[in-house]
Short mmCIF file of C-alpha atoms in Angstrom, two decimals:
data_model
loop_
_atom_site.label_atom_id
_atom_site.label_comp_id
_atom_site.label_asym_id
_atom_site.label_seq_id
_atom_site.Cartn_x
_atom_site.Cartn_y
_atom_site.Cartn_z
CA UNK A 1 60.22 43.12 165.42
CA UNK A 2 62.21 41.37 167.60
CA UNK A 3 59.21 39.93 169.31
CA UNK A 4 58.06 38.00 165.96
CA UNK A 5 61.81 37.03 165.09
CA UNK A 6 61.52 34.81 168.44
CA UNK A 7 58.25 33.90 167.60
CA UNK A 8 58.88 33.00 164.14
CA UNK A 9 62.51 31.10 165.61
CA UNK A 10 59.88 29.24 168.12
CA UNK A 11 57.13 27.59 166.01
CA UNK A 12 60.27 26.21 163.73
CA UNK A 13 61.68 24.49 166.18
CA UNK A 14 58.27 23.56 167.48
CA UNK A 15 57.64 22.27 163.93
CA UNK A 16 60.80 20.09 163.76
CA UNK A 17 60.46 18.35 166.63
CA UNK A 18 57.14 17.66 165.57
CA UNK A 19 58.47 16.03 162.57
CA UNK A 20 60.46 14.06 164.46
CA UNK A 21 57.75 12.73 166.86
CA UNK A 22 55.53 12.11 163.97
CA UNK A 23 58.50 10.08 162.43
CA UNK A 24 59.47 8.22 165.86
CA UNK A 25 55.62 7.49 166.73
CA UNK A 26 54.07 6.55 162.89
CA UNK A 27 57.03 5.84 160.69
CA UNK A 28 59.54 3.88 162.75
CA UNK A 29 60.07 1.54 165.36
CA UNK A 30 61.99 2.04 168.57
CA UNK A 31 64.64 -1.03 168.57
CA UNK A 32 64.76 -2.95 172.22
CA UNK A 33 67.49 -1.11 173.92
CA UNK A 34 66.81 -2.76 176.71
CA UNK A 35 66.73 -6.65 175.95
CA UNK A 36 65.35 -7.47 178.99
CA UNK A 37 61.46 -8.35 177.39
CA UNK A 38 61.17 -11.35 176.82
CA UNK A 39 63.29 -15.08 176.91
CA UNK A 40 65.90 -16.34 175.02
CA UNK A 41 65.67 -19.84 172.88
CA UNK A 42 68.05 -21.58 170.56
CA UNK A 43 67.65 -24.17 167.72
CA UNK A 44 69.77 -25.80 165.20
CA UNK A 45 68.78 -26.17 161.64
CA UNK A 46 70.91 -27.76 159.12
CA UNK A 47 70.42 -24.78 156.85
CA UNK A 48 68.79 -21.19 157.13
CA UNK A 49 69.66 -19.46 153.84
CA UNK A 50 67.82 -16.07 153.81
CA UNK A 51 67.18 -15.84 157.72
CA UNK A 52 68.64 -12.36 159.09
CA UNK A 53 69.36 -10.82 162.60
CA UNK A 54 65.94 -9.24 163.45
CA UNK A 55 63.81 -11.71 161.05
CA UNK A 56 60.48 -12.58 162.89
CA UNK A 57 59.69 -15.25 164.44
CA UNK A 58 55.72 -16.17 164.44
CA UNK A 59 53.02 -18.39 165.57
CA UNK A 60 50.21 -18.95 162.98
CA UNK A 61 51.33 -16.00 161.29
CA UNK A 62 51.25 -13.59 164.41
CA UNK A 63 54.90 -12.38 165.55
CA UNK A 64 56.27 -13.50 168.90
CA UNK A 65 59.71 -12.70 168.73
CA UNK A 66 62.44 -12.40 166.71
CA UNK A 67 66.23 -14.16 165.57
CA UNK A 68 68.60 -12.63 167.71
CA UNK A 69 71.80 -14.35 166.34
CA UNK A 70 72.83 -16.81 163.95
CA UNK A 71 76.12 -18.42 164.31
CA UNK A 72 78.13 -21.79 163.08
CA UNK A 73 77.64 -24.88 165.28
CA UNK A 74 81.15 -26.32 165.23
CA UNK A 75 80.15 -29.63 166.81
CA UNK A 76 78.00 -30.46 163.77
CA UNK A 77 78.48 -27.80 161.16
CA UNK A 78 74.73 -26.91 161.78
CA UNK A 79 73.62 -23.26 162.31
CA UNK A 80 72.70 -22.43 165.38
CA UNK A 81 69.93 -19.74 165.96
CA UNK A 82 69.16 -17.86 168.98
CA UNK A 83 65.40 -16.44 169.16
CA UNK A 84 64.28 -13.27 171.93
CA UNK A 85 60.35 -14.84 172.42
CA UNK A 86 58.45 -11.66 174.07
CA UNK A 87 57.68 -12.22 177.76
CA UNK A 88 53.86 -12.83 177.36
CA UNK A 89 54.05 -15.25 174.90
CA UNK A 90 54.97 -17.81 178.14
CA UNK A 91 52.81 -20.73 177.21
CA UNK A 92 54.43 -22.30 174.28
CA UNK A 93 54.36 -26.10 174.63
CA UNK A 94 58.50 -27.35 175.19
CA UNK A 95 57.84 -30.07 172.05
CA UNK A 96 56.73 -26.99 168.88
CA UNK A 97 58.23 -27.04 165.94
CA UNK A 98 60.34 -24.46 164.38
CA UNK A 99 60.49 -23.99 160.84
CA UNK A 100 62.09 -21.39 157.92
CA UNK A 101 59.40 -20.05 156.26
CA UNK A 102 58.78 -17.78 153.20
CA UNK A 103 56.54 -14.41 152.91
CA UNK A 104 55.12 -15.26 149.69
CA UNK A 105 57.18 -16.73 146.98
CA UNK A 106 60.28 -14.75 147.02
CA UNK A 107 59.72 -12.88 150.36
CA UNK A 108 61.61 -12.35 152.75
CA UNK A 109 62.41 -15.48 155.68
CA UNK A 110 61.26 -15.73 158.68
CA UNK A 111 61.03 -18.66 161.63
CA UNK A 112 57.32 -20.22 162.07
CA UNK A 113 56.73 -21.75 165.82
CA UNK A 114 53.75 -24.74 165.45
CA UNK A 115 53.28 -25.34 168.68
CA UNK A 116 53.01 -29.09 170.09
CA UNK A 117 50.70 -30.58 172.60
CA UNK A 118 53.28 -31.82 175.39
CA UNK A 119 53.38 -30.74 178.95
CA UNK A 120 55.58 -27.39 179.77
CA UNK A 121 56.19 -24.74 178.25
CA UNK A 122 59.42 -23.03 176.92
CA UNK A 123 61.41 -20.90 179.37
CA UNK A 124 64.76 -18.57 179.19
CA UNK A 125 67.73 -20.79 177.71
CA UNK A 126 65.48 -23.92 176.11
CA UNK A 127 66.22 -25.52 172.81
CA UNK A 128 63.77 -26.23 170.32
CA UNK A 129 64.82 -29.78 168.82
CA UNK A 130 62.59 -30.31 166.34
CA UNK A 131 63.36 -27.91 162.86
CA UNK A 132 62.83 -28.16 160.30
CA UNK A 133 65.19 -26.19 157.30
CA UNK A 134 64.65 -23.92 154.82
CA UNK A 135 63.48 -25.05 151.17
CA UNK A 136 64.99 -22.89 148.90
CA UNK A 137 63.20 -22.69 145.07
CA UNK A 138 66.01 -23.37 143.44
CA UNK A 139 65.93 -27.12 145.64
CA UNK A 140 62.51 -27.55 144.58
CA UNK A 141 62.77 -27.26 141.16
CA UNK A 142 65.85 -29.02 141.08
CA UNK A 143 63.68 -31.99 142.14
CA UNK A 144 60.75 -31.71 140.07
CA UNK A 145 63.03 -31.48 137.33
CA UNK A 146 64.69 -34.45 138.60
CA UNK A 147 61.53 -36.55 138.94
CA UNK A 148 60.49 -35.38 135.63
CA UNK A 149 63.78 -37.09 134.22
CA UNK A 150 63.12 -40.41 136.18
CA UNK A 151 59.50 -41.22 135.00
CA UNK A 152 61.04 -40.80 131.21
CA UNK B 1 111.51 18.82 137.25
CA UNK B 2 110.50 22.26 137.60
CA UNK B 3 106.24 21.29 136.90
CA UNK B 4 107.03 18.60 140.28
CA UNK B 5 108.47 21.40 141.99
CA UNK B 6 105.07 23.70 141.25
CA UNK B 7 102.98 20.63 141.79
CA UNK B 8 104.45 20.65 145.47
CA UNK B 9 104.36 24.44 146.07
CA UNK B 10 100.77 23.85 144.89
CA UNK B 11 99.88 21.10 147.30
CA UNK B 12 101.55 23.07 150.51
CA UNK B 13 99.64 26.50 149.59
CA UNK B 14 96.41 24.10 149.34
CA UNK B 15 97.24 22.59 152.56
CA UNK B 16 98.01 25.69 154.08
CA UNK B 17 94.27 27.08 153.34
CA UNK B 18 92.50 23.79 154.43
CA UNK B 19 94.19 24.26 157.94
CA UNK B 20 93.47 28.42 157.89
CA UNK B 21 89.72 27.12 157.11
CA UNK B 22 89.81 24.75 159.59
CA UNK B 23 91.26 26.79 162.24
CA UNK B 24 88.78 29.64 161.21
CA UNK B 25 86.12 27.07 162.28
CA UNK B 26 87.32 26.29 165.67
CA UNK B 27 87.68 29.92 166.82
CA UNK B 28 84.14 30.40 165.30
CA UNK B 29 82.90 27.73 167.64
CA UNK B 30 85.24 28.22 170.50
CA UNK B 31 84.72 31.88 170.73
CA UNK B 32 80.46 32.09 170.34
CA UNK B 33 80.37 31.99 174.42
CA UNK B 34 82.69 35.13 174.45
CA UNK B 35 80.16 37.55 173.66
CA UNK B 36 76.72 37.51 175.64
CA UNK B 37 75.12 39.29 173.12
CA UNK B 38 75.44 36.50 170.24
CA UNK B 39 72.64 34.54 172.35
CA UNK B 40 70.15 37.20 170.46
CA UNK B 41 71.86 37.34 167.75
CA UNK B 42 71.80 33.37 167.18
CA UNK B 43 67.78 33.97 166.85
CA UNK B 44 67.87 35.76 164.28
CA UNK B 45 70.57 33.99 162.26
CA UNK B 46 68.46 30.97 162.66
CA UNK B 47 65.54 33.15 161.67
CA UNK B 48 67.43 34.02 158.24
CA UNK B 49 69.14 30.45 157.46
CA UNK B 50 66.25 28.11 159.14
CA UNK B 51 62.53 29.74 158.83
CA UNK B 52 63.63 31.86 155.62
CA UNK B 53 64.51 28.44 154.10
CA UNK B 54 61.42 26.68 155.18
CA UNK B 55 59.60 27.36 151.35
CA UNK B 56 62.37 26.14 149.96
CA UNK B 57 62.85 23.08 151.71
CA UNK B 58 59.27 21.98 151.90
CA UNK B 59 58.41 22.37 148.63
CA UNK B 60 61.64 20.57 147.49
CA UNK B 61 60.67 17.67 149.98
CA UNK B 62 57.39 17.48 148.95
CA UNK B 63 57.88 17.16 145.27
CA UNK B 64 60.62 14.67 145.79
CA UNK B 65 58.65 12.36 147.42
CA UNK B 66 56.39 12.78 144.96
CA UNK B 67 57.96 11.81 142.11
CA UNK B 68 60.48 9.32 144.15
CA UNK B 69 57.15 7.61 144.73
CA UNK B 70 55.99 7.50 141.47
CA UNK B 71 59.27 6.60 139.78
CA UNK B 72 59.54 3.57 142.23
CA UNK B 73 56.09 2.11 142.01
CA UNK B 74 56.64 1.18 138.77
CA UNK B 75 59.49 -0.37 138.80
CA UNK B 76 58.25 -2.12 142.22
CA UNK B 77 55.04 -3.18 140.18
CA UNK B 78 57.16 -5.68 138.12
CA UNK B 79 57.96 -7.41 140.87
CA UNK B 80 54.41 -7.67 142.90
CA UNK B 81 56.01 -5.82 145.39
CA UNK B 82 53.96 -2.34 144.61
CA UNK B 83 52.74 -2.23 148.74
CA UNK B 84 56.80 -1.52 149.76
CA UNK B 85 56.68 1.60 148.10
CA UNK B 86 56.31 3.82 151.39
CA UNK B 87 59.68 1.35 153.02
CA UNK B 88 61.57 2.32 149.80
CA UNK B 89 61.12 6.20 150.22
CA UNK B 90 61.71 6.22 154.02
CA UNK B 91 64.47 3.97 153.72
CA UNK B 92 66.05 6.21 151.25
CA UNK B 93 64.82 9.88 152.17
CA UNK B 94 65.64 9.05 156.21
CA UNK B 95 68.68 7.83 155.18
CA UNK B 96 70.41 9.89 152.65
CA UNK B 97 68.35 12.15 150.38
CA UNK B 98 67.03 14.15 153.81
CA UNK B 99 70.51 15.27 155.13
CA UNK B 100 72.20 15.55 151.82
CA UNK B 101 69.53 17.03 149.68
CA UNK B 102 69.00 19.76 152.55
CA UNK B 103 72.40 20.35 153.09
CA UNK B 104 73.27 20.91 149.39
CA UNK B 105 69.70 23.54 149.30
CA UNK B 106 71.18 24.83 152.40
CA UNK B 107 74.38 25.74 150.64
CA UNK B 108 72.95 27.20 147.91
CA UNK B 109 70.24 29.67 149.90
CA UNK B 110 72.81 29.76 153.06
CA UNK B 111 76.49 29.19 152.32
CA UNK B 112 76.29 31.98 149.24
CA UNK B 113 74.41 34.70 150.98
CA UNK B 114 77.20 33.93 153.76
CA UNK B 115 79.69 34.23 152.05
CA UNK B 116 78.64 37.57 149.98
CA UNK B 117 78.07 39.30 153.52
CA UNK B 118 81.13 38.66 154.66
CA UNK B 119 83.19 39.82 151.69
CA UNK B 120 81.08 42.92 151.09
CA UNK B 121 81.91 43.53 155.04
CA UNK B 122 85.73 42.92 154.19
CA UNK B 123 85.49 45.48 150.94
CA UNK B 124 83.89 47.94 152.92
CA UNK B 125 86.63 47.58 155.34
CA UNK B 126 84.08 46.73 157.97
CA UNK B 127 86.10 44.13 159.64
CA UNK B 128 89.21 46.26 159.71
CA UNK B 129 86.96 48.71 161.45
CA UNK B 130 86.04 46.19 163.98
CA UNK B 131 89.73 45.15 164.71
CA UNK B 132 90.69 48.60 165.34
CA UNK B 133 87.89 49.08 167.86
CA UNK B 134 88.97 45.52 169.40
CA UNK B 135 85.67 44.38 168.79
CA UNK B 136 87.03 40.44 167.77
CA UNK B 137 85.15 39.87 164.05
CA UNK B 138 85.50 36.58 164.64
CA UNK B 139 83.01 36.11 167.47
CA UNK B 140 80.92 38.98 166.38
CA UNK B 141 79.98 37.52 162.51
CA UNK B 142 81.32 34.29 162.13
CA UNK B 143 80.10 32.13 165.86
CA UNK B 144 76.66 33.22 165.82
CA UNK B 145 76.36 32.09 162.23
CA UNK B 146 78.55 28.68 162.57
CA UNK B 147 76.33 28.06 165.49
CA UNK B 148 73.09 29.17 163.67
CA UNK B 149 73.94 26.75 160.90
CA UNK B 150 74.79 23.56 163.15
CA UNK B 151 71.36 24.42 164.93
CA UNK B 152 69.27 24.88 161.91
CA UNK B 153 70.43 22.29 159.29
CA UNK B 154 69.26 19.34 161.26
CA UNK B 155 66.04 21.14 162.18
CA UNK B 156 65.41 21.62 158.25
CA UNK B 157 66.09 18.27 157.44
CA UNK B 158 63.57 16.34 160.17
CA UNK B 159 61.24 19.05 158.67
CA UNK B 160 62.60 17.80 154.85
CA UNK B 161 61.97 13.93 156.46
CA UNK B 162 58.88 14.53 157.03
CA UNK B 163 57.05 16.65 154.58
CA UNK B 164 58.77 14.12 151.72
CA UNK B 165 56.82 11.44 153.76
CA UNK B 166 53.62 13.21 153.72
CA UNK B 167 54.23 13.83 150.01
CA UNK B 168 54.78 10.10 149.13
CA UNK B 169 51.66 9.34 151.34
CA UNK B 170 49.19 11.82 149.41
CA UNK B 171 50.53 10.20 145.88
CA UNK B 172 50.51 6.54 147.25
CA UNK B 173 47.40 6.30 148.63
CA UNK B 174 45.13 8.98 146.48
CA UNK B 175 46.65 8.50 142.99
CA UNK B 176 48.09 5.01 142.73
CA UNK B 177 45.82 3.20 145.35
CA UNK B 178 47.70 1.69 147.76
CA UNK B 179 45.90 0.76 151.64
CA UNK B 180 46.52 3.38 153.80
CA UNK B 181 46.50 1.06 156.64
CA UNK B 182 49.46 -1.11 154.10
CA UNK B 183 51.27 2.06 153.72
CA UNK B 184 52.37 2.98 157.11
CA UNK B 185 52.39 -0.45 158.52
CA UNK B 186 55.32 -1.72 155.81
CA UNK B 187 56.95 1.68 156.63
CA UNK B 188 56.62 1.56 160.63
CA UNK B 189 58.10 -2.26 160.51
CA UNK B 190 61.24 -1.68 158.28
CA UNK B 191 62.68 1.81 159.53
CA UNK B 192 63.91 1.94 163.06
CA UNK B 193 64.16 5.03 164.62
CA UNK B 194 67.70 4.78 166.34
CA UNK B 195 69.26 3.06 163.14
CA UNK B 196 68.04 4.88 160.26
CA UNK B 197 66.59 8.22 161.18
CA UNK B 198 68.89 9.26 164.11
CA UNK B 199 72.54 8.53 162.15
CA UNK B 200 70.55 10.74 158.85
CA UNK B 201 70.07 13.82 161.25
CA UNK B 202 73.94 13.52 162.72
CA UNK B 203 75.24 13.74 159.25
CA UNK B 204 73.15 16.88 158.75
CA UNK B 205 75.24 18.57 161.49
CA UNK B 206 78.53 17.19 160.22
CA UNK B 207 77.08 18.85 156.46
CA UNK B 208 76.25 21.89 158.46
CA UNK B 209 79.89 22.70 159.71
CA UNK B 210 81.38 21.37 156.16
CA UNK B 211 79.39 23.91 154.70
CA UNK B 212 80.21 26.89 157.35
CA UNK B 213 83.93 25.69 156.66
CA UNK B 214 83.94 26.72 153.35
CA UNK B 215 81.57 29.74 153.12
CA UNK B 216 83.44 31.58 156.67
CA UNK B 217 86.47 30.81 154.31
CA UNK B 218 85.88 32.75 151.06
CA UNK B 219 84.18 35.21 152.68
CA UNK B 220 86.93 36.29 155.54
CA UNK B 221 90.03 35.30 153.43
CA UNK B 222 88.95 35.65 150.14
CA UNK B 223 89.82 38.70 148.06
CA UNK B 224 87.91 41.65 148.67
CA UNK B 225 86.82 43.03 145.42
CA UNK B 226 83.41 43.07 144.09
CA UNK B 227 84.01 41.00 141.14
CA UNK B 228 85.90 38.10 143.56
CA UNK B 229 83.07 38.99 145.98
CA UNK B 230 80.95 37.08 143.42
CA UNK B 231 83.44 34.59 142.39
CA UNK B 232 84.23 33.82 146.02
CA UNK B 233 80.34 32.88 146.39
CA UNK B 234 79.83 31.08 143.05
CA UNK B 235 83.18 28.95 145.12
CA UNK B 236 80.94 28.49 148.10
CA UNK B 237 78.72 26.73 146.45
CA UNK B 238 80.83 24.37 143.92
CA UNK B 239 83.21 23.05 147.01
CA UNK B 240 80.34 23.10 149.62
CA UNK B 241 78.46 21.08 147.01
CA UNK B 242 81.18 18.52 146.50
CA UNK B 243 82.68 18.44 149.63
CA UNK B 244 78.75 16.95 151.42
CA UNK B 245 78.77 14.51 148.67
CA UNK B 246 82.16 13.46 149.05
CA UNK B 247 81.74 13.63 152.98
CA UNK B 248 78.56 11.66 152.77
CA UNK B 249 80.31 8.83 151.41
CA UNK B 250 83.08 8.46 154.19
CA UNK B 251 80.61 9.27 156.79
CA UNK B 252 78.30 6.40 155.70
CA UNK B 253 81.38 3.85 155.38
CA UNK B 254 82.27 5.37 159.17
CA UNK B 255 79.10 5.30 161.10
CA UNK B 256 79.11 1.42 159.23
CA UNK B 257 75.34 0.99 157.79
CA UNK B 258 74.87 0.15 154.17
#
């Protein structure tokens, strides 16, 4: 009796943990503890409405890295993003383009990298000059609506 | 004048319970490495409160995410977003119904039958019994159990995690057609394992010893008669109930994620 009692005792735990595994392995991700993966860039954009701490940042729709802080500029009142680019993505040309993009119409943001055609590449503590901001719908309508009004 | 006065008596007799309960708890944890026989006797408390409650948990878990599914792919459909379903139900069962629907099945199968043993042991003088043989009742009936519970709640709800996931899966991808391949991908990106599913299994533990609190309670101090017996149990379950709900709230405002 006693015998089973362990037994029984065993495979439950044994079945718990491999809950938990199945959980950790298919149905989460591990966050980088250790931040040591990759190389930090920064960029300032005028606005990023919508962009989040951990929002991906991709090339041609394939993610590279990811926003690793936002914070306020105070030079020029700009906001000024810091991106973690994973280490084997090391041949990005210095002159790409950053940009806030949309997942669909009212997805979620994220930052898309177009990459430029100069000579080196982007290394640990670069900044990306050319950004471009995010375009919000409510902007864009605005100025349809506006343009509508004008041709009357 | 007099009803303040009562209201105060009240409030100090109240007190004086919560910090008999509380103290209860601590010998109950303090003195489980006292006796070297409560090692075998934690197996088969865990036996009793973990693998005895396995039906009930499972099947539970499995209808919830279910219907939690279903319920939410509808409403999800209105907005195109009918592919986030399996994020929604992770989100929500990894987070809080896991830990807090366990804990409040766990009080229901667990706390009660606790708390009935332990007052049919004090009408049946079998703790008195104990005292006199200075055999400490504490250690013998309550640490094995308080430990038991701590070790099994947490185990039952990773089990409740995933079987809730499983059941979501089945409905989600063989009754309302969404990509396997979709499912698990949206669900792998949004949950992280350290934020979401690691804080859901510590506040199973913290449910576990809320739940000992008040079943060792009403079962060693409660009155010993076989109606209270019953009353004492039906107690159990009411304040158990409430108190996880309450605690889930301050524990999610503590360990700051919203």
């Amino acid at each position: 009796m006693k015998y089973k009692l362990n037994l029984m005792v065993g495979f439950f735990v044994v079945f718990a943990a491999f809950c938990l595994f199945y959980i950790a392995l298919n149905a989460s991700s591990v966050e980088p503890i250790f931040k040591e993966h990759g190389y930090h860039i920064t960029a300032n954009f005028s606005d990023i409405t919508g962009l989040n701490v951990r929002s991906p940042v991709r090339i041609a729709g394939v993610k590279v890295g990811v926003v690793e802080g936002i914070h306020l500029d105070q030079n020029d009142f700009s906001a000024k993003v810091s991106m973690l680019i994973e280490k084997q993505f090391n041949q990005i040309p210095k002159d790409s383009e950053l940009s806030v993009a949309t997942e669909g119409l009212l997805g979620a943001k994220y930052l898309d990298l177009s990459p430029g055609f100069g000579d080196g590449y982007l290394a640990d503590g670069d900044r990306i000059e050319k950004t471009t901001s995010s375009l919000s719908l409510e902007k864009i309508l605005g100025k349809v609506a506006t343009s509508f009004t004008m041709e009357k | 004048m007099r009803f303040v006065t009562q209201m105060q008596v009240y409030m100090v007799k109240q007190c004086a319970k919560v910090g008999d309960a509380t103290i209860l708890l601590c010998h109950g944890i303090l003195k489980f490495f006292t006796n070297k026989r409560n090692l075998s006797t934690l197996v088969t408390e865990i036996y009793f409160m973990g693998v005895m409650s396995l039906p009930l948990i499972m099947t539970s878990a499995f209808f919830i995410g279910m219907v939690f599914t279903v319920q939410t792919y509808y409403v999800l459909q209105g907005f195109g977003a009918a592919d986030q379903v399996g994020l929604v139900l992770a989100m929500c069962v990894f987070r809080e119904l896991g830990p807090v629907i366990s804990g409040l099945l766990f009080t229901g199968r667990a706390g009660s039958s606790i708390t009935a043993e332990l007052g049919l042991m004090k009408t049946t003088d079998q703790i008195t019994s104990m005292q006199l043989m200075s055999i400490d009742p504490i250690s013998r009936t309550i640490s094995p159990k308080l430990i038991a519970m701590i070790i099994a709640l947490p185990l039952l709800t990773m089990i409740f995690n995933w079987v809730a996931l499983i059941g979501s899966a089945f409905v989600a991808q063989g009754l309302l057609g969404i990509d396997s391949g979709t499912y698990w991908s949206t669900v792998k990106n949004g949950v992280f394992f350290i934020g979401d599913v690691l804080p859901g299994l510590f506040k199973a533990s913290v449910f576990a010893l809320i739940v000992g609190l008040v079943a060792f309670y009403h079962g060693y101090y409660g009155v010993a008669t076989p109606s209270a017996v019953a009353k004492n149990a039906t107690k159990t379950v009411v304040q158990g109930s409430m108190l996880i709900l309450a605690f889930d709230y301050i524990l999610v405002a503590l360990l700051g994620y919203a």
